[in-house]
C-alpha positions as CSV (number, residue, x, y, z in Angstrom):
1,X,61.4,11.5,157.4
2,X,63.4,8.8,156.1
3,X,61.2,8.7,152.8
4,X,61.7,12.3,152.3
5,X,65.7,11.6,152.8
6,X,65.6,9.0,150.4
7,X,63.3,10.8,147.8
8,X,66.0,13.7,148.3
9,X,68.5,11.2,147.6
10,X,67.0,9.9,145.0
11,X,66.7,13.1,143.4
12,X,70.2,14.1,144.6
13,X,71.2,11.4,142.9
14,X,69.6,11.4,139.6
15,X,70.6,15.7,139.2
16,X,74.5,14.3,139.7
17,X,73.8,11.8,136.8
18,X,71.8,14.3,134.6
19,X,74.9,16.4,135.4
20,X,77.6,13.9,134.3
21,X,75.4,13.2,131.3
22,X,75.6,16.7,130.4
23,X,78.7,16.8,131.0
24,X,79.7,14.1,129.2
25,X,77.4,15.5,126.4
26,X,78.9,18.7,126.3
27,X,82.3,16.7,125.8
28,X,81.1,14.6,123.0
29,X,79.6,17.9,121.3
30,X,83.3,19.4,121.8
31,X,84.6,16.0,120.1
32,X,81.9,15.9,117.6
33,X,82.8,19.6,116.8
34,X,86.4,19.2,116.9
35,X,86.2,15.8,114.4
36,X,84.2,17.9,112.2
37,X,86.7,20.3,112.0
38,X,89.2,18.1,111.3
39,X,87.4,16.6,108.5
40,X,86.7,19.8,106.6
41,X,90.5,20.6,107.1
42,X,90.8,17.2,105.6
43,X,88.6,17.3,103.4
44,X,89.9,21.2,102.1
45,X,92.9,19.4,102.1
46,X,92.0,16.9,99.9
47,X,90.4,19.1,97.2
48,X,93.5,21.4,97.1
49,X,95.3,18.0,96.6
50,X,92.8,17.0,93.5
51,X,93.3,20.7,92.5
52,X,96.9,20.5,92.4
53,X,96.6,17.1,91.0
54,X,94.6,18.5,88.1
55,X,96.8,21.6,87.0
56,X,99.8,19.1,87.2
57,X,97.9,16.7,84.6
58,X,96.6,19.6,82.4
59,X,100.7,21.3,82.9
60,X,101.8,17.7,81.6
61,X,99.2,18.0,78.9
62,X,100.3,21.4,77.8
63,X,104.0,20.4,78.5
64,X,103.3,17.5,76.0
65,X,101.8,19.9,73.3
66,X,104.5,22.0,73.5
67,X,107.1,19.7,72.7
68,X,105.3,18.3,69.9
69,X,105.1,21.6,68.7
70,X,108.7,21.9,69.1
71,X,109.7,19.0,67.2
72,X,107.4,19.8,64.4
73,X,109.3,23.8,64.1
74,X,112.3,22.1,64.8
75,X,111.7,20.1,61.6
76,X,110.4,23.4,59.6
77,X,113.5,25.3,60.4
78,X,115.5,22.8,59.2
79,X,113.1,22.4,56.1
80,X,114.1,26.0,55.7
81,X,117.6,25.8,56.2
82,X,117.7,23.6,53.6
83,X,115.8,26.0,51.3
84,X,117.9,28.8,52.1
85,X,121.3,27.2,51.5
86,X,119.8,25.0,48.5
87,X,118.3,28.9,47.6
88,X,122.1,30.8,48.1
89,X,124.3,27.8,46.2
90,X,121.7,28.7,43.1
91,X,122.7,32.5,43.5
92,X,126.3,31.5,44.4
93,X,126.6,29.1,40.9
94,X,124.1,31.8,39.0
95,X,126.3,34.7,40.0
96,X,130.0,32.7,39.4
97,X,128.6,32.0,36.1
98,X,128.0,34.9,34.9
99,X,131.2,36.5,36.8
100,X,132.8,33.1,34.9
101,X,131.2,34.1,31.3
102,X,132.0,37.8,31.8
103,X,135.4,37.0,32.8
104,X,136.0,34.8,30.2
105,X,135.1,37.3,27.5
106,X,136.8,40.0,29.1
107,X,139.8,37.8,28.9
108,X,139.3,36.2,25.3
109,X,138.9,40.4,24.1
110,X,142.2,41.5,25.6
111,X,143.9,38.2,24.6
112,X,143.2,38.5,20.6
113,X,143.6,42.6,21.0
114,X,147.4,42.0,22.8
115,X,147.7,39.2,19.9
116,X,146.6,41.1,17.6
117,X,149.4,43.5,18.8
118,X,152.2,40.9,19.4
119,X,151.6,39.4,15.5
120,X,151.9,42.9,13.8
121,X,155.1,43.1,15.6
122,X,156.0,39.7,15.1
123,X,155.2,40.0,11.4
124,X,157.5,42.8,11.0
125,X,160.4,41.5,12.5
126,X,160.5,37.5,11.9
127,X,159.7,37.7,8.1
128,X,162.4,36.1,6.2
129,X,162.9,39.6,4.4
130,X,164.6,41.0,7.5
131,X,166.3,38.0,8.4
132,X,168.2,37.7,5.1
133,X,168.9,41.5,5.1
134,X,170.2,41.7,8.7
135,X,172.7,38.3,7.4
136,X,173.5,40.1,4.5
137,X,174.1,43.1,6.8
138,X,176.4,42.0,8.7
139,X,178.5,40.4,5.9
140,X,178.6,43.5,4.6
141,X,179.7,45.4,7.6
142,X,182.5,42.3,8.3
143,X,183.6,42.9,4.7
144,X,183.1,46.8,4.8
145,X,185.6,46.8,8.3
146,X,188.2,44.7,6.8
147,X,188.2,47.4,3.4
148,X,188.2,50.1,6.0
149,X,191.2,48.5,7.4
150,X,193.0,48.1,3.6
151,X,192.3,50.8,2.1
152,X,190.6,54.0,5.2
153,X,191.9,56.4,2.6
154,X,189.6,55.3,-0.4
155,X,186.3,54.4,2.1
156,X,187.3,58.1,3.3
157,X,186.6,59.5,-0.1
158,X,183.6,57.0,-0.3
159,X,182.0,58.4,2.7
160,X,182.4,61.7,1.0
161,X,180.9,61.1,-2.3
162,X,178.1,58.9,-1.1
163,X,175.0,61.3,-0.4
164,X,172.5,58.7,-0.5
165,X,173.0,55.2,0.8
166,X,171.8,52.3,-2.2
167,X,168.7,51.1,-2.4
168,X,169.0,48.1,-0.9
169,X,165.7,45.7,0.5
170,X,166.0,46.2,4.1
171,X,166.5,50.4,3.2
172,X,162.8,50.6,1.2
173,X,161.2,48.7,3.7
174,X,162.4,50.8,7.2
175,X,159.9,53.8,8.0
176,X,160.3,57.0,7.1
177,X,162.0,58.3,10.0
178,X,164.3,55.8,10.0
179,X,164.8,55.9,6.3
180,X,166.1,59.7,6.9
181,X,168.1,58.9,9.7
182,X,170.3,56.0,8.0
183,X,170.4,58.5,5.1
184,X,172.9,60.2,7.1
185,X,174.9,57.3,8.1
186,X,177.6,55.4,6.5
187,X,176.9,51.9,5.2
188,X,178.7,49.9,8.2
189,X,177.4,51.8,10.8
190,X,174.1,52.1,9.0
191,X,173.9,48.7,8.8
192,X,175.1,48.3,12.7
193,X,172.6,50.8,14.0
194,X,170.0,48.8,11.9
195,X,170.9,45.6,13.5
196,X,170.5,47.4,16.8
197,X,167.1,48.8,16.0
198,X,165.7,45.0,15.2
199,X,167.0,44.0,18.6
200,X,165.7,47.0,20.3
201,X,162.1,45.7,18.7
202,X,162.6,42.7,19.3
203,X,162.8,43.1,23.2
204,X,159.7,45.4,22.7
205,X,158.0,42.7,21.6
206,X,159.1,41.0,24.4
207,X,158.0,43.5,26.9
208,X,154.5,43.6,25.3
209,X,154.6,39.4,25.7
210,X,155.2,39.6,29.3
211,X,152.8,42.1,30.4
212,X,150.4,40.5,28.4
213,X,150.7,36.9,30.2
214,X,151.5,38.7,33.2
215,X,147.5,40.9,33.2
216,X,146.1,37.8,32.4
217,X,147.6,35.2,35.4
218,X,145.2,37.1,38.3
219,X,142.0,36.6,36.7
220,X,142.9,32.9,35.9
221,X,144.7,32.3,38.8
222,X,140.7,32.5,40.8
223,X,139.7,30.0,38.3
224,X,142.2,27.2,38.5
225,X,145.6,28.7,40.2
226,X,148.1,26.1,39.2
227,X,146.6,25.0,35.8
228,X,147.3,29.0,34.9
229,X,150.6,29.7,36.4
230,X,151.5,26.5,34.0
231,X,149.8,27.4,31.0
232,X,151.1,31.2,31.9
233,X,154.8,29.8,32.2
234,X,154.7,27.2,28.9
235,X,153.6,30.6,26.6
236,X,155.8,33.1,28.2
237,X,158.5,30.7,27.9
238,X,157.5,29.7,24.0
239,X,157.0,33.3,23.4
240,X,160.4,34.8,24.4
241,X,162.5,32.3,22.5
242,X,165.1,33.8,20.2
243,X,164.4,31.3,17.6
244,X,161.0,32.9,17.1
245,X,162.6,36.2,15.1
């Protein structure tokens, strides 16, 4: 009996041990499994890391490229700025010199065609021909006035006789109108009216002088504005003098 108890305890004893070690087996495995787990997480982990690693070199990379690209179309736009102001001062200069040569001819055409103008007239009244009738004119009309003074009653029958007035110099060279217009007159007030029609030219002249200078100051005033107003100033000034009839 007691052989069979201890057999039986024996046996007992080693199904409680087989039973731990299963146990303990069983809680390994759930370790093991668990570890394993833990390293896959890791080790997922750990290649999303290398993955993210990877795109940030290869982002750096293409970061890199791109700013070298940059710099190099940052250096061709301004390459090209260059060309395109370089290419508008040539069309600015080309275009302002040809406005310049236009204008200038444009100018130098009307100036000799209003000269042109301004000399006949000038010609006509400050030749010494007029100047020494229009003196001897108005001797003639101080001396007439003081005989009308004397003696009205013979200029009175003077005026009557005298159909035509003498052929005097300044008389032949007057136009035709006015010719037949001093015809009618008597000598002093001839000779007055004549006066005034050489001053009434005169400031015609004058007029024509001052519109002239005064066409021409715009355009030159865009070329040089105080070098113009100047020169415009010095000839309208010379020009309007009463020394130059």
């Amino acid at each position: 009996m007691r052989e069979q108890f201890r057999e039986k305890e024996e046996q007992y004893n080693k199904e409680v041990e087989m039973k731990q070690q299963l146990e303990l087996l069983a809680t390994v495995g759930a370790e093991l499994r668990s570890v394993k787990n833990n390293l896959d997480q890791f080790q997922e982990a750990q290649d999303r890391h290398a993955e993210a690693v990877r795109c940030i070199e290869t982002s750096k990379d293409h970061v890199q490229k791109l700013e070298v690209e940059n710099a190099k179309l940052k250096v061709t736009v301004k390459k090209q700025a260059r060309k395109i102001e370089q290419l508008q001062e040539n069309l600015l200069s080309t275009s302002s010199k040809k406005k310049f040569i236009e204008l200038k001819k444009s100018l130098e055409c009307s100036l000799d065609q209003e000269m042109k103008k301004i000399g006949e007239l000038e010609k006509e009244i400050t030749s010494a021909f007029f100047r020494d009738e229009i003196q001897k004119g108005a001797v003639e009309v101080e001396i007439l006035e003081e005989e009308e003074c004397i003696h009205p009653e013979g200029l009175e029958d003077l005026r009557k006789t005298q159909v035509s007035p003498p052929e005097t110099d300044y008389f032949k060279s007057a136009p035709p109108t006015l010719k037949l217009y001093l015809q009618l007159e008597t000598p002093s007030i001839r000779l007055s009216n004549y006066r005034k029609y050489t001053t009434w030219t005169f400031h015609q002249i004058q007029h024509i002088q001052k519109k002239t200078w005064s066409s021409l100051l715009p355009p030159l005033s865009s070329l040089h504005p105080i070098k113009s107003y100047s020169f415009f100033m010095s000839n309208l000034n010379a020009s309007v003098q009463p020394g130059n009839i």
